[in-house]
XYZ file of C-alpha atoms in Angstrom:
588
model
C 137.068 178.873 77.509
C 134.200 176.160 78.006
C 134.578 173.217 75.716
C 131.474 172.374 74.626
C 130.704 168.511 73.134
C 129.336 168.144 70.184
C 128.149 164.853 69.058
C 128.677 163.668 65.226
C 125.665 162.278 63.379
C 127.753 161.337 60.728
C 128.134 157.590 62.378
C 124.642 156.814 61.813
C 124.630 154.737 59.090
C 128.156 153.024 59.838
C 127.833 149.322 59.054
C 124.234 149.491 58.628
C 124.844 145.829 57.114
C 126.049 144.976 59.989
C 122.858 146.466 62.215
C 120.571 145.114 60.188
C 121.754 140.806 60.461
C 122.099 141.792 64.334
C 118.416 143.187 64.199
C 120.081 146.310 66.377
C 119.322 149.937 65.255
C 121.004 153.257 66.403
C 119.942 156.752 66.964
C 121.708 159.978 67.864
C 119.445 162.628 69.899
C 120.756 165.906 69.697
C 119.169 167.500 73.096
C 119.380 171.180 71.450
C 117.336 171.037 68.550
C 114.929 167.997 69.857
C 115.486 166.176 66.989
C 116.709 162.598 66.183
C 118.497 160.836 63.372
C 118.084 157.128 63.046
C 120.107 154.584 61.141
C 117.702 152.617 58.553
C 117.160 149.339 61.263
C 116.724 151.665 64.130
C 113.762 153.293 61.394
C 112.626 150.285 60.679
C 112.061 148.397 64.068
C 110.327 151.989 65.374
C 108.129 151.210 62.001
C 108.943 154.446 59.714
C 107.537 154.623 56.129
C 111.105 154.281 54.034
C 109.762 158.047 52.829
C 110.045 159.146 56.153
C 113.369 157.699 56.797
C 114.790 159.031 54.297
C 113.620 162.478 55.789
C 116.266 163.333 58.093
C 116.345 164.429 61.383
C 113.186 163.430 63.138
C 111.596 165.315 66.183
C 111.470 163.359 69.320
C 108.053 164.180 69.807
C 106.985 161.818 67.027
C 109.047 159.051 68.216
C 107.738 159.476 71.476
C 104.314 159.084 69.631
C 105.135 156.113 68.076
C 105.581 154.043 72.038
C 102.588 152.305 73.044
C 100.194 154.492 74.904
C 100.549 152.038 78.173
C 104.398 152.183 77.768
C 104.688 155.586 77.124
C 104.442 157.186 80.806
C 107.152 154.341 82.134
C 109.450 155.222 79.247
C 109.282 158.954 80.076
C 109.769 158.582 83.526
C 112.824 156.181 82.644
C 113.572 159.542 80.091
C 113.711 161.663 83.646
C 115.483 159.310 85.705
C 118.426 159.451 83.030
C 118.576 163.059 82.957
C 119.537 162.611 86.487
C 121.892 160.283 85.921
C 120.812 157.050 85.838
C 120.899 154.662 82.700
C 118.711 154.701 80.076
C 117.820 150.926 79.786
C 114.522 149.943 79.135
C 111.715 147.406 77.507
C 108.429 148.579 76.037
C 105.907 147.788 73.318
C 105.326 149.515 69.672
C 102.250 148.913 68.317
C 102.155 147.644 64.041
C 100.460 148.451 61.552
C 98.196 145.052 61.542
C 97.524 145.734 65.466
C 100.157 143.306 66.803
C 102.550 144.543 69.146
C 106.766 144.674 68.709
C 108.332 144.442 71.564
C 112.345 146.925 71.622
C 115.199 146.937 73.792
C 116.683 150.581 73.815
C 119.887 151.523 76.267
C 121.370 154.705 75.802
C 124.282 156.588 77.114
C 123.838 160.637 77.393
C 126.310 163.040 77.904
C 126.511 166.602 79.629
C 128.481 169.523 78.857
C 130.405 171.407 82.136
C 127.140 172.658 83.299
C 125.790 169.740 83.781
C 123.399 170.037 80.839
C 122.237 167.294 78.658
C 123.891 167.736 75.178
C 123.147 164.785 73.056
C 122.376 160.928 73.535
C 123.073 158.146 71.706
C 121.646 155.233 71.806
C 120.512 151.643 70.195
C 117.547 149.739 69.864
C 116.719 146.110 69.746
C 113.622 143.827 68.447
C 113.023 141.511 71.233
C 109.985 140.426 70.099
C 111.265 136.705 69.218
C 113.324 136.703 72.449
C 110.001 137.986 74.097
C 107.553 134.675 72.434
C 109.989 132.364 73.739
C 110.573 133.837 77.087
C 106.492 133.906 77.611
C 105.917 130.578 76.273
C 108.507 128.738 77.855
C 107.325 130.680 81.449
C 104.113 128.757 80.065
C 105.589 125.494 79.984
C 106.753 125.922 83.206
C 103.628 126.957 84.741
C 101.351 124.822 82.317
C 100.347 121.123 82.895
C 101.572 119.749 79.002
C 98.764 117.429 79.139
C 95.612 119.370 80.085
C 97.190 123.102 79.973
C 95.885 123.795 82.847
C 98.030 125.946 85.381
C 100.352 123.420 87.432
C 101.137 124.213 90.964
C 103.445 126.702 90.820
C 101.395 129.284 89.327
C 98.561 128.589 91.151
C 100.984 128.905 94.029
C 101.356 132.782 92.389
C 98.061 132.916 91.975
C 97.064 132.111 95.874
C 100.111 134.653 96.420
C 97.946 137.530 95.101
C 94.521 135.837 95.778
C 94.930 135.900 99.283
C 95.914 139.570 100.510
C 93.155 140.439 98.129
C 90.434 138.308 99.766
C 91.755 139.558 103.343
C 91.404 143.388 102.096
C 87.461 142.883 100.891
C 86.855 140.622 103.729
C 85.727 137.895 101.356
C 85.860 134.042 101.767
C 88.397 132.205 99.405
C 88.039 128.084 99.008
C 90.734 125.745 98.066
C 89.020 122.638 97.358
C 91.432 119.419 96.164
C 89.123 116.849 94.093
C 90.838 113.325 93.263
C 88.997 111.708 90.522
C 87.520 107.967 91.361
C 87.717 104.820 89.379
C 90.604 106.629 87.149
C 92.857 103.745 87.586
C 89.893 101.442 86.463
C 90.121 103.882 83.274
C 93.821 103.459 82.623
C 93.722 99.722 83.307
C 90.831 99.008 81.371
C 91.036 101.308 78.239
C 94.958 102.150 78.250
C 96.863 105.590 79.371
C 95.942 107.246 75.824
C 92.195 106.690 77.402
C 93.162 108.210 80.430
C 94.999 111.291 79.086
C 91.634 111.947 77.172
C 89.570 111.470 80.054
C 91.582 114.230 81.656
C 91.725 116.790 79.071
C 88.195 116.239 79.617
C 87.588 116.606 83.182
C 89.518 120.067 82.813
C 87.297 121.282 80.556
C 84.072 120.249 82.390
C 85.653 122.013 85.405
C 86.872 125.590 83.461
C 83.144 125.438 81.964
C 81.745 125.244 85.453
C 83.905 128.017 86.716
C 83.296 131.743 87.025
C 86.329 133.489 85.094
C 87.756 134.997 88.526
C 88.140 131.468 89.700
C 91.281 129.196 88.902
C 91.344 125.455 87.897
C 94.860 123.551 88.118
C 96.286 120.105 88.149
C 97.988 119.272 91.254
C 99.224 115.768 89.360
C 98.047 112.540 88.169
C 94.741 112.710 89.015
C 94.446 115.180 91.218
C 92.913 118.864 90.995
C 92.587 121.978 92.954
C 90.125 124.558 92.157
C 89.828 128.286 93.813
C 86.899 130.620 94.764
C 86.968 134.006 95.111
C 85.094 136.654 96.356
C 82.871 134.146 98.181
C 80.128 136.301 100.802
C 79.987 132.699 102.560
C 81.593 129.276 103.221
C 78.250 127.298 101.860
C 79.074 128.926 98.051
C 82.117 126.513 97.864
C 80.263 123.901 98.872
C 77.386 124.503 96.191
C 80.037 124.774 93.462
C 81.970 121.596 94.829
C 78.769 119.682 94.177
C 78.180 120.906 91.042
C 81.717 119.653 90.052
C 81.166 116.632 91.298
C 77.919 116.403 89.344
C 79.612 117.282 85.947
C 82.277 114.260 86.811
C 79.794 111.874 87.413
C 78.028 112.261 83.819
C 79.792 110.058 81.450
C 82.463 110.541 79.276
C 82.849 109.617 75.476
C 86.376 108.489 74.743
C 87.154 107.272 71.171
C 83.221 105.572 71.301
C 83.352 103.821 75.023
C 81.570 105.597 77.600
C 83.495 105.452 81.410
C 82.142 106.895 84.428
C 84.384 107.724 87.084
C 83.081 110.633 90.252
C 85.151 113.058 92.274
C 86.303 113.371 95.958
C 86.374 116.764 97.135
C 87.879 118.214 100.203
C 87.792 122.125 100.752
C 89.344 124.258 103.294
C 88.791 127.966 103.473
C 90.507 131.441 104.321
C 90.092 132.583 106.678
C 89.191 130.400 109.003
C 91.543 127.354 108.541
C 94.627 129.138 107.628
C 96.201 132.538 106.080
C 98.727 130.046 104.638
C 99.126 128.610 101.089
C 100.861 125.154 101.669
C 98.894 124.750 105.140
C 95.675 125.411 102.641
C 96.290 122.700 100.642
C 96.974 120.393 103.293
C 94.062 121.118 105.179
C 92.227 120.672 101.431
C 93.567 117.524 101.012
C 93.260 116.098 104.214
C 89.530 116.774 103.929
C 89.407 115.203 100.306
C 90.614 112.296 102.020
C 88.157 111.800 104.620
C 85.343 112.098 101.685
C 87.253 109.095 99.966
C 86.655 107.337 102.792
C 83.589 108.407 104.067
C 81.789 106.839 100.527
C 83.017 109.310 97.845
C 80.812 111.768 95.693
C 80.437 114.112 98.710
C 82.423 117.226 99.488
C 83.853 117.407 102.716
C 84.684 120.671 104.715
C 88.092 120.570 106.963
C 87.644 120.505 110.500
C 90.297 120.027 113.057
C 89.567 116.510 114.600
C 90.408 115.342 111.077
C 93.536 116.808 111.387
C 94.266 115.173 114.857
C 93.091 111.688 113.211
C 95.530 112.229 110.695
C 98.752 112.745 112.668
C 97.611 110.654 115.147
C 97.438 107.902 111.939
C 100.935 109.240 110.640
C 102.390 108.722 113.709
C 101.101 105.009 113.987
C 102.602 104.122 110.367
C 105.915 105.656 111.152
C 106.059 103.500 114.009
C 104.618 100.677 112.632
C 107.204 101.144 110.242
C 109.980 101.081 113.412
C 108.889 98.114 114.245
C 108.987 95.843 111.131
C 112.698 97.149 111.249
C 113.296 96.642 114.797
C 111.346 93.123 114.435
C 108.850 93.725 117.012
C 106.371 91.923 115.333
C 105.718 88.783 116.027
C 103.041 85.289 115.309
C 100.470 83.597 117.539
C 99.090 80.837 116.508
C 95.345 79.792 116.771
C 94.053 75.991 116.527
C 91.527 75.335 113.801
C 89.914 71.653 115.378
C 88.501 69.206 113.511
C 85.118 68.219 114.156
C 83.623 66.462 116.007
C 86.444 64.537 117.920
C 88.051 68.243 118.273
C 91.818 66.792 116.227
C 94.040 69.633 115.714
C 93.746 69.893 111.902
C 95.858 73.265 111.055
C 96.923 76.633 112.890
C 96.204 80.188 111.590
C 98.941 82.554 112.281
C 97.781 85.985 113.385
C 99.768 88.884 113.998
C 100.675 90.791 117.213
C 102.731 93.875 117.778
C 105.017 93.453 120.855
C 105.249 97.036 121.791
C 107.934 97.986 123.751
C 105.962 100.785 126.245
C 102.479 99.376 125.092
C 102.836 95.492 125.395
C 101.778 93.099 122.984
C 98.701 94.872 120.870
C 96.252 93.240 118.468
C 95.975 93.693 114.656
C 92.920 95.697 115.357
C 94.953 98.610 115.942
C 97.211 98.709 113.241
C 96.540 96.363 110.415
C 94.078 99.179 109.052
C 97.117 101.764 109.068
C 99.275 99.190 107.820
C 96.591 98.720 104.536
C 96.498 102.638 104.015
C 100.450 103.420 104.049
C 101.269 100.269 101.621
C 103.079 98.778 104.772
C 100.911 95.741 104.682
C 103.030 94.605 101.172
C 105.952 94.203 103.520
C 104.379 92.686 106.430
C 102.151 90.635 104.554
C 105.810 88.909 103.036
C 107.660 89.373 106.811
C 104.241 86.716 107.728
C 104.894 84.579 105.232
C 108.934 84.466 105.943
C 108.243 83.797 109.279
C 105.587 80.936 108.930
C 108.142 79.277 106.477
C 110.487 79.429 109.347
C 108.509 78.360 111.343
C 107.634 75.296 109.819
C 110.886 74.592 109.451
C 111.807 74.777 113.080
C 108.617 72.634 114.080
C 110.198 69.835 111.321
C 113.225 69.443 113.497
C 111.895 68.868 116.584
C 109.630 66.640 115.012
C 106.151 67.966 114.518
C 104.001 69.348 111.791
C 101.738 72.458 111.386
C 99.631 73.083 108.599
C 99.562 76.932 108.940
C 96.940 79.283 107.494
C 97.580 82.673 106.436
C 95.104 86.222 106.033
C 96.566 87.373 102.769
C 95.302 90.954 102.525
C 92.972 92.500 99.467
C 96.052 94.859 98.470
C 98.509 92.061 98.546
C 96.535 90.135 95.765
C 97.733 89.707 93.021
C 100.658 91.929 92.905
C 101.978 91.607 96.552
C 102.917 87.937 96.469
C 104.718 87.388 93.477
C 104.454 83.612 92.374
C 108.454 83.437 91.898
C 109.259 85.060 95.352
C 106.829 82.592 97.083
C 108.360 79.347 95.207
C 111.989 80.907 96.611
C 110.884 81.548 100.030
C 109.180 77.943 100.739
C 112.365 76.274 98.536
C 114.745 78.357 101.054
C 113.071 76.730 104.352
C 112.298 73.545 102.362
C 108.611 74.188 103.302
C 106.192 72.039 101.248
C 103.546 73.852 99.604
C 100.661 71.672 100.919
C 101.664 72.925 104.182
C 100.248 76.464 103.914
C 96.744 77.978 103.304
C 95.811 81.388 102.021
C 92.736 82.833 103.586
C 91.517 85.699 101.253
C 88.574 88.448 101.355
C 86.093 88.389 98.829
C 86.908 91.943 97.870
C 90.109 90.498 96.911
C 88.520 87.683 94.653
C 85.934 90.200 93.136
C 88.651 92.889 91.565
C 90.531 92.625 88.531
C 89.531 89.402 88.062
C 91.916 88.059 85.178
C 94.969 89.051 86.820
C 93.294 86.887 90.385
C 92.340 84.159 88.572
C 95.765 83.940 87.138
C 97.320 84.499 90.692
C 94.958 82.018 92.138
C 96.401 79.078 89.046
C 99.638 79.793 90.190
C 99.440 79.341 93.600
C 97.163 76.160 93.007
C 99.887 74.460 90.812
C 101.891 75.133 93.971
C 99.738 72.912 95.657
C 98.991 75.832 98.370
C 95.438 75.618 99.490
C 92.914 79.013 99.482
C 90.167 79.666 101.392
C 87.824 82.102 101.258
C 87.750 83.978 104.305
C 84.253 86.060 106.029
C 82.030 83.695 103.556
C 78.171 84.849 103.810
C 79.667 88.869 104.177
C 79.726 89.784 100.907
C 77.280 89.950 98.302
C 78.725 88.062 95.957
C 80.432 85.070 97.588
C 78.479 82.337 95.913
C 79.743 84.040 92.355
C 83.738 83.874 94.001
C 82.853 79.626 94.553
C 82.142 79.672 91.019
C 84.305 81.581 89.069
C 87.942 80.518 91.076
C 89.547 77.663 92.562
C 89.185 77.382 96.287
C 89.956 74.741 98.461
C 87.800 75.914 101.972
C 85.171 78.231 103.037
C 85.521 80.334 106.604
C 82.200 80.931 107.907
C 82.084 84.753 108.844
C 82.115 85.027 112.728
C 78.981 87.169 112.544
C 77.223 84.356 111.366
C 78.451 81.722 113.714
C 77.905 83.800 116.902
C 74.192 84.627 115.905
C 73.548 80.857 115.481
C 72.358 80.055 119.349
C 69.898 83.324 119.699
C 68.728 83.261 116.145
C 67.459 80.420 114.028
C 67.176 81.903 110.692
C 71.127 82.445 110.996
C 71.655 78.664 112.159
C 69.357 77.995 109.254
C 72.082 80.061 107.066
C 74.733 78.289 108.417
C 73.708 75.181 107.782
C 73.177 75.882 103.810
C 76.571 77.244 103.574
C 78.375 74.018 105.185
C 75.996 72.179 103.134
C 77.269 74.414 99.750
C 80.396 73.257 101.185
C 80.156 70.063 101.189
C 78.367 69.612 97.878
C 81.507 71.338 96.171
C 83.909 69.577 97.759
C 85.362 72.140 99.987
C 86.114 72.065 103.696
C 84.077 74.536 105.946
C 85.484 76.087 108.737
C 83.311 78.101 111.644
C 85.268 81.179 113.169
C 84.498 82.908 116.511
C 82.999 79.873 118.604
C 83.219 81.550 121.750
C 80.792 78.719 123.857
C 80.094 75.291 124.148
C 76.225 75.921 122.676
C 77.289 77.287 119.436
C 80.683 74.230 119.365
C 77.103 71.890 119.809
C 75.104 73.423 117.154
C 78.059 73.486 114.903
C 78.611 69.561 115.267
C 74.911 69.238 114.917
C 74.719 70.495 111.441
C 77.816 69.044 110.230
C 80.514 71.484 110.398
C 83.804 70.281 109.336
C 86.024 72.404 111.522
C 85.835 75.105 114.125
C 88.355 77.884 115.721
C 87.252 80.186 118.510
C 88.127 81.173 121.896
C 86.177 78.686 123.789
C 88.253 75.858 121.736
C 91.788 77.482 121.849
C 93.532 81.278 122.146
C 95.969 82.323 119.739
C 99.179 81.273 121.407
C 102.819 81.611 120.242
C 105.056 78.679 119.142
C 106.476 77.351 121.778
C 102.978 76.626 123.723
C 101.484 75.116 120.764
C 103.676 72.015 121.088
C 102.072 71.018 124.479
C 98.472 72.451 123.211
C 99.002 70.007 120.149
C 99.622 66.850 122.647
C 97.042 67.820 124.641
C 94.670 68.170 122.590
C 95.919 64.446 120.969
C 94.643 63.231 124.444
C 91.787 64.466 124.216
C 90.746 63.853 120.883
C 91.124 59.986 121.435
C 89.374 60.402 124.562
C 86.549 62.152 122.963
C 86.713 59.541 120.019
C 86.272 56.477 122.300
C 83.605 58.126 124.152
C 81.750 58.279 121.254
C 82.498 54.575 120.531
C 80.983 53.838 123.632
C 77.952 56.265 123.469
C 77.608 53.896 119.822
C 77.520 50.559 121.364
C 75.439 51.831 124.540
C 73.011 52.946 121.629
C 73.322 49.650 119.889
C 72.711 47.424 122.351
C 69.898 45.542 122.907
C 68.025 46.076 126.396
């Protein structure tokens, strides 16, 4: 005889307490008669009327009914795939009476009789709509900037993921274009971060607003932004909408009643034609963002190739620049700075050379530039002044004494030479301070100016002398004389090697050593390459003079003999001059 399985639906209601504090329902479905009986949470989560749950059994046709219309196919199908045998385990909406949707859990076990046929189910049913909210919003978090709520880069990473195959199957142009903001530091340090969290909120909304809604906005990180285009017909639409972003940057922004103005550098690389790859996108995106930085800003700037060449080629000169400050292949020359006219020896200016092991021994003009742009210089601007201490040091026990001048980069003021390190370092060689000289840019005096000023006081009350190096370059080198403390004034070479072709530029020269002198300050000409421009020089009164035709950088040990020579010579020249006096004195 066949045994045939019949389920009970007197279990229903057991511990309905119980169902109800778990927020789980259960149902019986008797496969026979279509019809289902529900325990009161299992009623309630599918939304019943309490009339109708007290009507007892229910066809599964209604509950069917009840499934969100979207849901309802995938919950059917699930239906079939149980009937074969698989589980019944599955997630789907029901939709409330106020139009919000409830999101249920329902698993169910079935069983057959010996035929194989489906006799009854039974099954439970969850409200995950709680479990649901939390699940979505912290997959939010996680793929929302907190401070702008913008996507971050992992969902636009998801969204380039779907963006891409799509663009390749309508053979349409996609952009990436990476924008860093400009002057946002000059935000933050001038109006505090709470200023510059505003200013970005901001700037995202300016962007979103000047979006289409298939496009994408995100925040890459501090200050940085990628935006992408879709469904572009052609390569000039990206740049049209990068200059309208940059347009919308530039007007000014109201934060808290003060009005900043920053701009936008934008670099944009496209699919298809520089890559079918996401992270080789956004290289290529920011590499060109990069070269509009430096190519004057408010621009956008397409990739192309020989920027990417420049750019390893440049990596690949910092990591070996890097090498070589640990491997201590840099070294110091030393050029004579003469005074005039007698041509004394007054001081030395230590320059830096890279001694190369397969190129030689290479200038500063090949490096010092990558050396600014990877933050190396901070380093090697201290390794410089280490090794002048040193070398002081050194020349004190075999009985001489240098005066040694030293190019103090833009990026090393104020924050690269800490006033405590530098008292340490010359106490450690027993180096007096009046022994060095700091020859610094204007575009180092003419930034942050309280913080330079206050640099510039300690380094005076050191007694170390400053200079202002590439005087007459700048436009606003008169205002530097007044507003700091300088000691000396370094003619730009420009200047000094127009003087002998050009009068109006002699004429310049001569007001600046006069400026010079007026204030107090010693003058120094750089790049006197011949014996006409030494001439004019000491015609108009120049204090002091360095240049080829007077001296080459040279490294320590040569400058001993260079320093007695040019002793001889200096007396020689002096009592020449003596003579010349008397000859003119005389009477005939």
């Amino acid at each position: 005889m066949q045994h045939k399985k019949v389920c009970s639906l007197s279990n229903v209601s057991h511990n309905a307490r119980v169902q109800s504090l778990a927020g789980l329902g259960s149902w019986v479905l008797d496969f026979a008669s279509g019809q289902v009986r529900l325990s009161a949470e299992a009623a309630r989560i599918y939304g019943l009327p309490e009339s109708e749950m007290l009507r007892s059994p229910l066809a599964l046709e209604q509950l069917n009914a009840r499934i969100n219309g979207a849901d309802r196919p995938r919950v059917e199908a699930n239906w079939c795939d149980a009937l074969g045998g698989k589980p019944h385990d599955i997630e789907f909406r029901l939709p409330q009476p106020g139009g919000e949707l409830r999101w249920v859990w329902q698993k169910a076990s079935i069983e057959f009789d010996g035929r194989g046929r489906p006799v009854c189910a039974t099954g439970i049913v969850q409200d995950i709509t709680r479990r649901r909210q939390e699940h979505a919003e912290k997959m939010n978090t996680a793929h929302r900037d907190l401070l702008t709520a913008l996507p971050n880069r992992s969902l636009l990473a998801e969204f380039l993921a779907m963006a891409i195959p799509l663009a390749r199957r309508n053979r349409t142009v996609l952009a990436v274009l990476f924008i860093d903001l400009d002057r946002f530091k000059q935000v933050n340090d001038e109006l505090g971060h709470g200023a510059g969290d505003e200013l970005l909120r901001q700037v995202a909304k300016r962007m979103k607003a000047s979006l289409r809604a298939s496009d994408i906005v995100a925040r890459q990180g501090g200050d940085e932004f990628v935006v992408v285009l879709q469904n572009l017909a052609h390569e000039s639409e990206a740049g049209l909408v990068a200059l309208t972003l940059i347009e919308e940057l530039s007007r000014p922004f109201d934060l808290a009643g003060l009005q900043a103005r920053i701009g936008a550098s934008v670099g944009i690389a496209l699919f298809p034609g520089d890559s079918n790859d996401i992270e080789t996108l956004f290289c290529k995106a920011a590499l060109a963002m990069y070269q509009a930085k430096a190519a004057g800003r408010q621009t956008p700037t397409f990739f192309d190739p020989v920027m990417q060449r420049e750019t390893l080629a440049k990596r690949a000169l910092e990591s070996d620049l890097q090498q070589a400050l640990e491997n201590q292949e840099l070294v110091l020359h030393y050029q004579p700075i003469l005074e005039l006219p007698h041509q004394r020896l007054a001081r030395v200016e230590a320059l830096i050379r890279w001694n190369h092991p397969e190129h030689g021994l290479i200038g500063p003009e090949v490096f010092l530039q990558a050396a600014e742009d990877s933050g190396l210089i901070n380093p090697i601007g201290c390794w410089i002044i280490t090794e002048v201490c040193r070398q002081i040091n050194a020349w004190l026990q075999e009985g001489r004494k240098f005066a040694v001048s030293i190019n103090v980069s833009s990026r090393q003021v104020p924050n690269g030479i800490p006033a405590d390190w530098l008292r340490d370092t010359l106490a450690r060689f027993n180096v007096h301070p009046g022994s060095l000289s700091f020859e610094i840019s204007e575009s180092a005096l003419i930034k942050d100016v309280p913080a330079v000023s206050q640099w510039l006081r300690d380094i005076d009350e050191m007694q170390i002398r400053v200079a202002i190096d590439d005087f007459g370059s700048g436009p606003a080198s008169l205002s530097s004389l007044r507003q700091h403390r300088l000691h000396q004034i370094k003619i730009d070479k420009s200047l000094v090697l127009g003087m002998s072709d050009d009068a109006r530029t002699r004429t310049l020269v001569k007001s600046i050593v006069e400026i010079g002198q007026n204030m107090g300050l010693g003058v120094t000409a750089e790049g006197v390459e011949d014996a006409d421009t030494l001439e004019a020089l000491q015609s108009i009164g120049c204090g002091f003079a360095q240049g080829m035709h007077l001296a080459p950088p040279m490294p320590p040990e040569k400058l001993l003999n260079f320093g007695i020579d040019t002793a001889m010579r200096s007396r020689r020249i002096a009592r020449q001059a003596m003579l010349d006096t008397d000859i003119a004195l005389s009477p005939i």
